[in-house]
Amino acid sequence: MNTTLIEKYGDQVKVQNSLWGEDVVMDWRPHAGESASHSGKLFEDITKDVLKSNSNIRGITTKPKFNCHFGLPREGDFELIHKDNLVHIECKQLGNAESHFDKLSHVFMNLICGCYGKNFWLVYDYNKDGGKSTLKKIEYLEKRCQVIKEQVALQGITFEYLTLNKLEKM
């Protein structure tokens, strides 16, 4: 993980040392006691910093407008140009994969209905030292994302599901 991000946000998130003495972010959520909205905002801020550091990305817009699958006006998290493609991004801090996990169905319905356009990235994070239930749900999420990725490709939609580590390599 980018050391600049750890230096900037390390006092707000859970950082541990690896066996090799490197800082590893175990959980990008704020320390216990912080609100869920603060957690989501912090994750969006960190994601934006990762996006800004990528030379393949330009024109980052926050709160892009779109209509959800109900036809209602909504604001997303980011829109940007990646290698000449317009990409819509939604960020989800899933924590222990509890109530926020269930809200992904709305994101997937928007994706399948084409509400985000032709290129969509779901950037997500979760508590990596969460219990078996958390890790099992994330495993199910990643399997389901792969199925949806193949499904929407038939509609001409590109879908990527990314942790921050994967996002840094885009």
PDB file of C-alpha atoms in Angstrom:
ATOM      1  CA  MET A   1       0.000   0.000   0.000  1.00  0.00           C
ATOM      2  CA  ASN A   2       1.143   3.507  -0.787  1.00  0.00           C
ATOM      3  CA  THR A   3       3.115   4.826   2.209  1.00  0.00           C
ATOM      4  CA  THR A   4       1.866   8.360   1.557  1.00  0.00           C
ATOM      5  CA  LEU A   5      -1.703   7.185   2.225  1.00  0.00           C
ATOM      6  CA  ILE A   6      -0.665   5.461   5.437  1.00  0.00           C
ATOM      7  CA  GLU A   7       1.181   8.608   6.558  1.00  0.00           C
ATOM      8  CA  LYS A   8      -1.844  10.770   5.746  1.00  0.00           C
ATOM      9  CA  TYR A   9      -4.591   8.528   7.173  1.00  0.00           C
ATOM     10  CA  GLY A  10      -2.719   6.114   9.474  1.00  0.00           C
ATOM     11  CA  ASP A  11      -3.841   7.789  12.684  1.00  0.00           C
ATOM     12  CA  GLN A  12      -7.498   7.366  11.642  1.00  0.00           C
ATOM     13  CA  VAL A  13      -7.463   3.728  10.500  1.00  0.00           C
ATOM     14  CA  LYS A  14      -6.242   0.372  11.812  1.00  0.00           C
ATOM     15  CA  VAL A  15      -2.620  -0.189  10.794  1.00  0.00           C
ATOM     16  CA  GLN A  16      -0.550  -3.221  11.829  1.00  0.00           C
ATOM     17  CA  ASN A  17       2.955  -4.376  11.003  1.00  0.00           C
ATOM     18  CA  SER A  18       3.412  -7.344   8.701  1.00  0.00           C
ATOM     19  CA  LEU A  19       5.938 -10.118   9.357  1.00  0.00           C
ATOM     20  CA  TRP A  20       8.369  -8.071   7.240  1.00  0.00           C
ATOM     21  CA  GLY A  21       7.916  -4.903   9.315  1.00  0.00           C
ATOM     22  CA  GLU A  22       5.773  -3.127   6.706  1.00  0.00           C
ATOM     23  CA  ASP A  23       2.677  -1.157   7.638  1.00  0.00           C
ATOM     24  CA  VAL A  24      -0.493  -2.946   6.519  1.00  0.00           C
ATOM     25  CA  VAL A  25      -3.932  -1.358   6.710  1.00  0.00           C
ATOM     26  CA  MET A  26      -6.227  -3.966   8.210  1.00  0.00           C
ATOM     27  CA  ASP A  27      -9.307  -1.784   8.186  1.00  0.00           C
ATOM     28  CA  TRP A  28      -9.783   1.526   6.318  1.00  0.00           C
ATOM     29  CA  ARG A  29     -12.636   2.475   8.645  1.00  0.00           C
ATOM     30  CA  PRO A  30     -12.034   5.043  11.374  1.00  0.00           C
ATOM     31  CA  HIS A  31     -11.229   3.793  14.860  1.00  0.00           C
ATOM     32  CA  ALA A  32     -14.110   2.424  16.930  1.00  0.00           C
ATOM     33  CA  GLY A  33     -16.648   5.005  18.011  1.00  0.00           C
ATOM     34  CA  GLU A  34     -16.681   6.950  14.751  1.00  0.00           C
ATOM     35  CA  SER A  35     -19.917   7.244  12.784  1.00  0.00           C
ATOM     36  CA  ALA A  36     -20.723   5.244   9.665  1.00  0.00           C
ATOM     37  CA  SER A  37     -21.026   8.432   7.601  1.00  0.00           C
ATOM     38  CA  HIS A  38     -17.538   9.500   8.693  1.00  0.00           C
ATOM     39  CA  SER A  39     -16.277   6.030   7.779  1.00  0.00           C
ATOM     40  CA  GLY A  40     -17.762   6.271   4.280  1.00  0.00           C
ATOM     41  CA  LYS A  41     -16.440   9.798   3.775  1.00  0.00           C
ATOM     42  CA  LEU A  42     -12.951   8.800   4.910  1.00  0.00           C
ATOM     43  CA  PHE A  43     -12.983   5.844   2.498  1.00  0.00           C
ATOM     44  CA  GLU A  44     -14.055   8.153  -0.349  1.00  0.00           C
ATOM     45  CA  ASP A  45     -11.262  10.612   0.524  1.00  0.00           C
ATOM     46  CA  ILE A  46      -8.673   7.818   0.522  1.00  0.00           C
ATOM     47  CA  THR A  47     -10.055   6.479  -2.768  1.00  0.00           C
ATOM     48  CA  LYS A  48      -9.830   9.953  -4.303  1.00  0.00           C
ATOM     49  CA  ASP A  49      -6.175  10.217  -3.256  1.00  0.00           C
ATOM     50  CA  VAL A  50      -5.466   6.852  -4.905  1.00  0.00           C
ATOM     51  CA  LEU A  51      -7.244   7.995  -8.074  1.00  0.00           C
ATOM     52  CA  LYS A  52      -5.342  11.304  -8.161  1.00  0.00           C
ATOM     53  CA  SER A  53      -2.012   9.469  -7.915  1.00  0.00           C
ATOM     54  CA  ASN A  54      -2.739   7.390 -11.044  1.00  0.00           C
ATOM     55  CA  SER A  55      -1.250   8.856 -14.225  1.00  0.00           C
ATOM     56  CA  ASN A  56      -3.847   7.004 -16.347  1.00  0.00           C
ATOM     57  CA  ILE A  57      -6.681   8.917 -14.669  1.00  0.00           C
ATOM     58  CA  ARG A  58      -7.778  12.491 -15.302  1.00  0.00           C
ATOM     59  CA  GLY A  59     -10.852  14.670 -14.957  1.00  0.00           C
ATOM     60  CA  ILE A  60     -12.074  13.370 -11.598  1.00  0.00           C
ATOM     61  CA  THR A  61     -15.567  14.634 -10.797  1.00  0.00           C
ATOM     62  CA  THR A  62     -17.140  14.150  -7.389  1.00  0.00           C
ATOM     63  CA  LYS A  63     -20.853  13.541  -6.922  1.00  0.00           C
ATOM     64  CA  PRO A  64     -21.718  12.858 -10.574  1.00  0.00           C
ATOM     65  CA  LYS A  65     -25.417  12.882 -11.275  1.00  0.00           C
ATOM     66  CA  PHE A  66     -27.258   9.844 -12.652  1.00  0.00           C
ATOM     67  CA  ASN A  67     -30.731   8.314 -12.519  1.00  0.00           C
ATOM     68  CA  CYS A  68     -31.048   5.105 -10.504  1.00  0.00           C
ATOM     69  CA  HIS A  69     -32.974   2.030 -11.650  1.00  0.00           C
ATOM     70  CA  PHE A  70     -36.148   3.568 -10.192  1.00  0.00           C
ATOM     71  CA  GLY A  71     -35.648   6.567 -12.497  1.00  0.00           C
ATOM     72  CA  LEU A  72     -34.879   8.859  -9.564  1.00  0.00           C
ATOM     73  CA  PRO A  73     -32.048  11.412  -9.646  1.00  0.00           C
ATOM     74  CA  ARG A  74     -29.015  10.378  -7.593  1.00  0.00           C
ATOM     75  CA  GLU A  75     -25.430  11.422  -6.939  1.00  0.00           C
ATOM     76  CA  GLY A  76     -22.596   8.939  -7.269  1.00  0.00           C
ATOM     77  CA  ASP A  77     -19.144   9.063  -5.726  1.00  0.00           C
ATOM     78  CA  PHE A  78     -16.831   9.741  -8.694  1.00  0.00           C
ATOM     79  CA  GLU A  79     -16.680   9.976 -12.447  1.00  0.00           C
ATOM     80  CA  LEU A  80     -13.384  10.163 -14.308  1.00  0.00           C
ATOM     81  CA  ILE A  81     -11.515   9.460 -17.504  1.00  0.00           C
ATOM     82  CA  HIS A  82      -9.342   6.324 -17.441  1.00  0.00           C
ATOM     83  CA  LYS A  83      -7.411   5.680 -20.632  1.00  0.00           C
ATOM     84  CA  ASP A  84      -9.973   7.702 -22.663  1.00  0.00           C
ATOM     85  CA  ASN A  85     -12.978   5.909 -21.131  1.00  0.00           C
ATOM     86  CA  LEU A  86     -15.557   7.626 -18.945  1.00  0.00           C
ATOM     87  CA  VAL A  87     -15.858   5.594 -15.717  1.00  0.00           C
ATOM     88  CA  HIS A  88     -18.433   5.873 -12.935  1.00  0.00           C
ATOM     89  CA  ILE A  89     -17.189   4.819  -9.484  1.00  0.00           C
ATOM     90  CA  GLU A  90     -19.089   3.905  -6.343  1.00  0.00           C
ATOM     91  CA  CYS A  91     -17.169   3.385  -3.088  1.00  0.00           C
ATOM     92  CA  LYS A  92     -18.438   1.007  -0.420  1.00  0.00           C
ATOM     93  CA  GLN A  93     -16.857   0.585   2.992  1.00  0.00           C
ATOM     94  CA  LEU A  94     -18.338  -2.762   4.020  1.00  0.00           C
ATOM     95  CA  GLY A  95     -16.735  -3.059   7.460  1.00  0.00           C
ATOM     96  CA  ASN A  96     -17.798  -6.416   8.876  1.00  0.00           C
ATOM     97  CA  ALA A  97     -20.149  -7.038   5.919  1.00  0.00           C
ATOM     98  CA  GLU A  98     -23.320  -6.353   7.834  1.00  0.00           C
ATOM     99  CA  SER A  99     -25.993  -3.794   6.811  1.00  0.00           C
ATOM    100  CA  HIS A 100     -23.782  -2.029   4.225  1.00  0.00           C
ATOM    101  CA  PHE A 101     -23.255  -5.377   2.498  1.00  0.00           C
ATOM    102  CA  ASP A 102     -26.992  -5.701   1.830  1.00  0.00           C
ATOM    103  CA  LYS A 103     -27.065  -2.276   0.141  1.00  0.00           C
ATOM    104  CA  LEU A 104     -24.890  -3.618  -2.676  1.00  0.00           C
ATOM    105  CA  SER A 105     -28.014  -5.077  -4.300  1.00  0.00           C
ATOM    106  CA  HIS A 106     -29.081  -1.531  -5.192  1.00  0.00           C
ATOM    107  CA  VAL A 107     -25.652  -0.849  -6.746  1.00  0.00           C
ATOM    108  CA  PHE A 108     -25.835  -4.068  -8.766  1.00  0.00           C
ATOM    109  CA  MET A 109     -29.358  -3.300  -9.985  1.00  0.00           C
ATOM    110  CA  ASN A 110     -28.163   0.141 -11.150  1.00  0.00           C
ATOM    111  CA  LEU A 111     -25.224  -1.518 -12.906  1.00  0.00           C
ATOM    112  CA  ILE A 112     -27.354  -4.136 -14.656  1.00  0.00           C
ATOM    113  CA  CYS A 113     -29.843  -1.464 -15.754  1.00  0.00           C
ATOM    114  CA  GLY A 114     -27.032   0.617 -17.252  1.00  0.00           C
ATOM    115  CA  CYS A 115     -27.550   3.554 -14.888  1.00  0.00           C
ATOM    116  CA  TYR A 116     -23.805   4.102 -14.436  1.00  0.00           C
ATOM    117  CA  GLY A 117     -22.980   4.148 -18.143  1.00  0.00           C
ATOM    118  CA  LYS A 118     -20.669   1.822 -20.065  1.00  0.00           C
ATOM    119  CA  ASN A 119     -17.824   1.641 -17.524  1.00  0.00           C
ATOM    120  CA  PHE A 120     -18.322   1.065 -13.819  1.00  0.00           C
ATOM    121  CA  TRP A 121     -15.931   0.395 -10.954  1.00  0.00           C
ATOM    122  CA  LEU A 122     -17.031  -0.721  -7.507  1.00  0.00           C
ATOM    123  CA  VAL A 123     -14.281   0.177  -5.046  1.00  0.00           C
ATOM    124  CA  TYR A 124     -14.816  -1.623  -1.771  1.00  0.00           C
ATOM    125  CA  ASP A 125     -13.131  -2.304   1.513  1.00  0.00           C
ATOM    126  CA  TYR A 126     -13.872  -4.531   4.468  1.00  0.00           C
ATOM    127  CA  ASN A 127     -12.425  -5.424   7.837  1.00  0.00           C
ATOM    128  CA  LYS A 128      -9.689  -7.876   6.852  1.00  0.00           C
ATOM    129  CA  ASP A 129      -9.401  -9.271  10.347  1.00  0.00           C
ATOM    130  CA  GLY A 130     -13.171  -9.639  10.657  1.00  0.00           C
ATOM    131  CA  GLY A 131     -14.565 -13.001  11.635  1.00  0.00           C
ATOM    132  CA  LYS A 132     -15.306 -15.998   9.447  1.00  0.00           C
ATOM    133  CA  SER A 133     -18.730 -14.579   8.605  1.00  0.00           C
ATOM    134  CA  THR A 134     -17.200 -11.358   7.227  1.00  0.00           C
ATOM    135  CA  LEU A 135     -14.645 -13.185   5.115  1.00  0.00           C
ATOM    136  CA  LYS A 136     -17.255 -15.656   3.835  1.00  0.00           C
ATOM    137  CA  LYS A 137     -19.539 -12.811   2.744  1.00  0.00           C
ATOM    138  CA  ILE A 138     -16.655 -11.122   0.930  1.00  0.00           C
ATOM    139  CA  GLU A 139     -15.916 -14.417  -0.827  1.00  0.00           C
ATOM    140  CA  TYR A 140     -19.574 -14.605  -1.932  1.00  0.00           C
ATOM    141  CA  LEU A 141     -19.421 -10.947  -3.021  1.00  0.00           C
ATOM    142  CA  GLU A 142     -16.381 -11.527  -5.214  1.00  0.00           C
ATOM    143  CA  LYS A 143     -17.940 -14.614  -6.820  1.00  0.00           C
ATOM    144  CA  ARG A 144     -21.161 -12.710  -7.474  1.00  0.00           C
ATOM    145  CA  CYS A 145     -19.250  -9.739  -8.889  1.00  0.00           C
ATOM    146  CA  GLN A 146     -17.552 -12.045 -11.392  1.00  0.00           C
ATOM    147  CA  VAL A 147     -20.920 -13.421 -12.534  1.00  0.00           C
ATOM    148  CA  ILE A 148     -22.338  -9.898 -12.877  1.00  0.00           C
ATOM    149  CA  LYS A 149     -19.186  -8.764 -14.716  1.00  0.00           C
ATOM    150  CA  GLU A 150     -19.754 -11.489 -17.320  1.00  0.00           C
ATOM    151  CA  GLN A 151     -23.480 -10.695 -17.503  1.00  0.00           C
ATOM    152  CA  VAL A 152     -23.111  -6.954 -18.084  1.00  0.00           C
ATOM    153  CA  ALA A 153     -20.306  -7.525 -20.605  1.00  0.00           C
ATOM    154  CA  LEU A 154     -23.012  -8.978 -22.856  1.00  0.00           C
ATOM    155  CA  GLN A 155     -24.699  -5.550 -22.646  1.00  0.00           C
ATOM    156  CA  GLY A 156     -21.467  -3.761 -23.550  1.00  0.00           C
ATOM    157  CA  ILE A 157     -20.780  -2.641 -19.970  1.00  0.00           C
ATOM    158  CA  THR A 158     -17.334  -2.972 -18.423  1.00  0.00           C
ATOM    159  CA  PHE A 159     -17.424  -3.705 -14.678  1.00  0.00           C
ATOM    160  CA  GLU A 160     -14.453  -3.851 -12.330  1.00  0.00           C
ATOM    161  CA  TYR A 161     -14.662  -4.631  -8.616  1.00  0.00           C
ATOM    162  CA  LEU A 162     -11.598  -3.388  -6.808  1.00  0.00           C
ATOM    163  CA  THR A 163     -10.053  -3.090  -3.398  1.00  0.00           C
ATOM    164  CA  LEU A 164      -7.787  -0.080  -2.880  1.00  0.00           C
ATOM    165  CA  ASN A 165      -4.729  -2.253  -3.564  1.00  0.00           C
ATOM    166  CA  LYS A 166      -6.149  -3.299  -6.931  1.00  0.00           C
ATOM    167  CA  LEU A 167      -7.255   0.270  -7.682  1.00  0.00           C
ATOM    168  CA  GLU A 168      -3.680   1.493  -7.284  1.00  0.00           C
ATOM    169  CA  LYS A 169      -2.645  -0.847 -10.128  1.00  0.00           C
ATOM    170  CA  MET A 170      -5.312   0.230 -12.642  1.00  0.00           C
TER     171      MET A 170
END
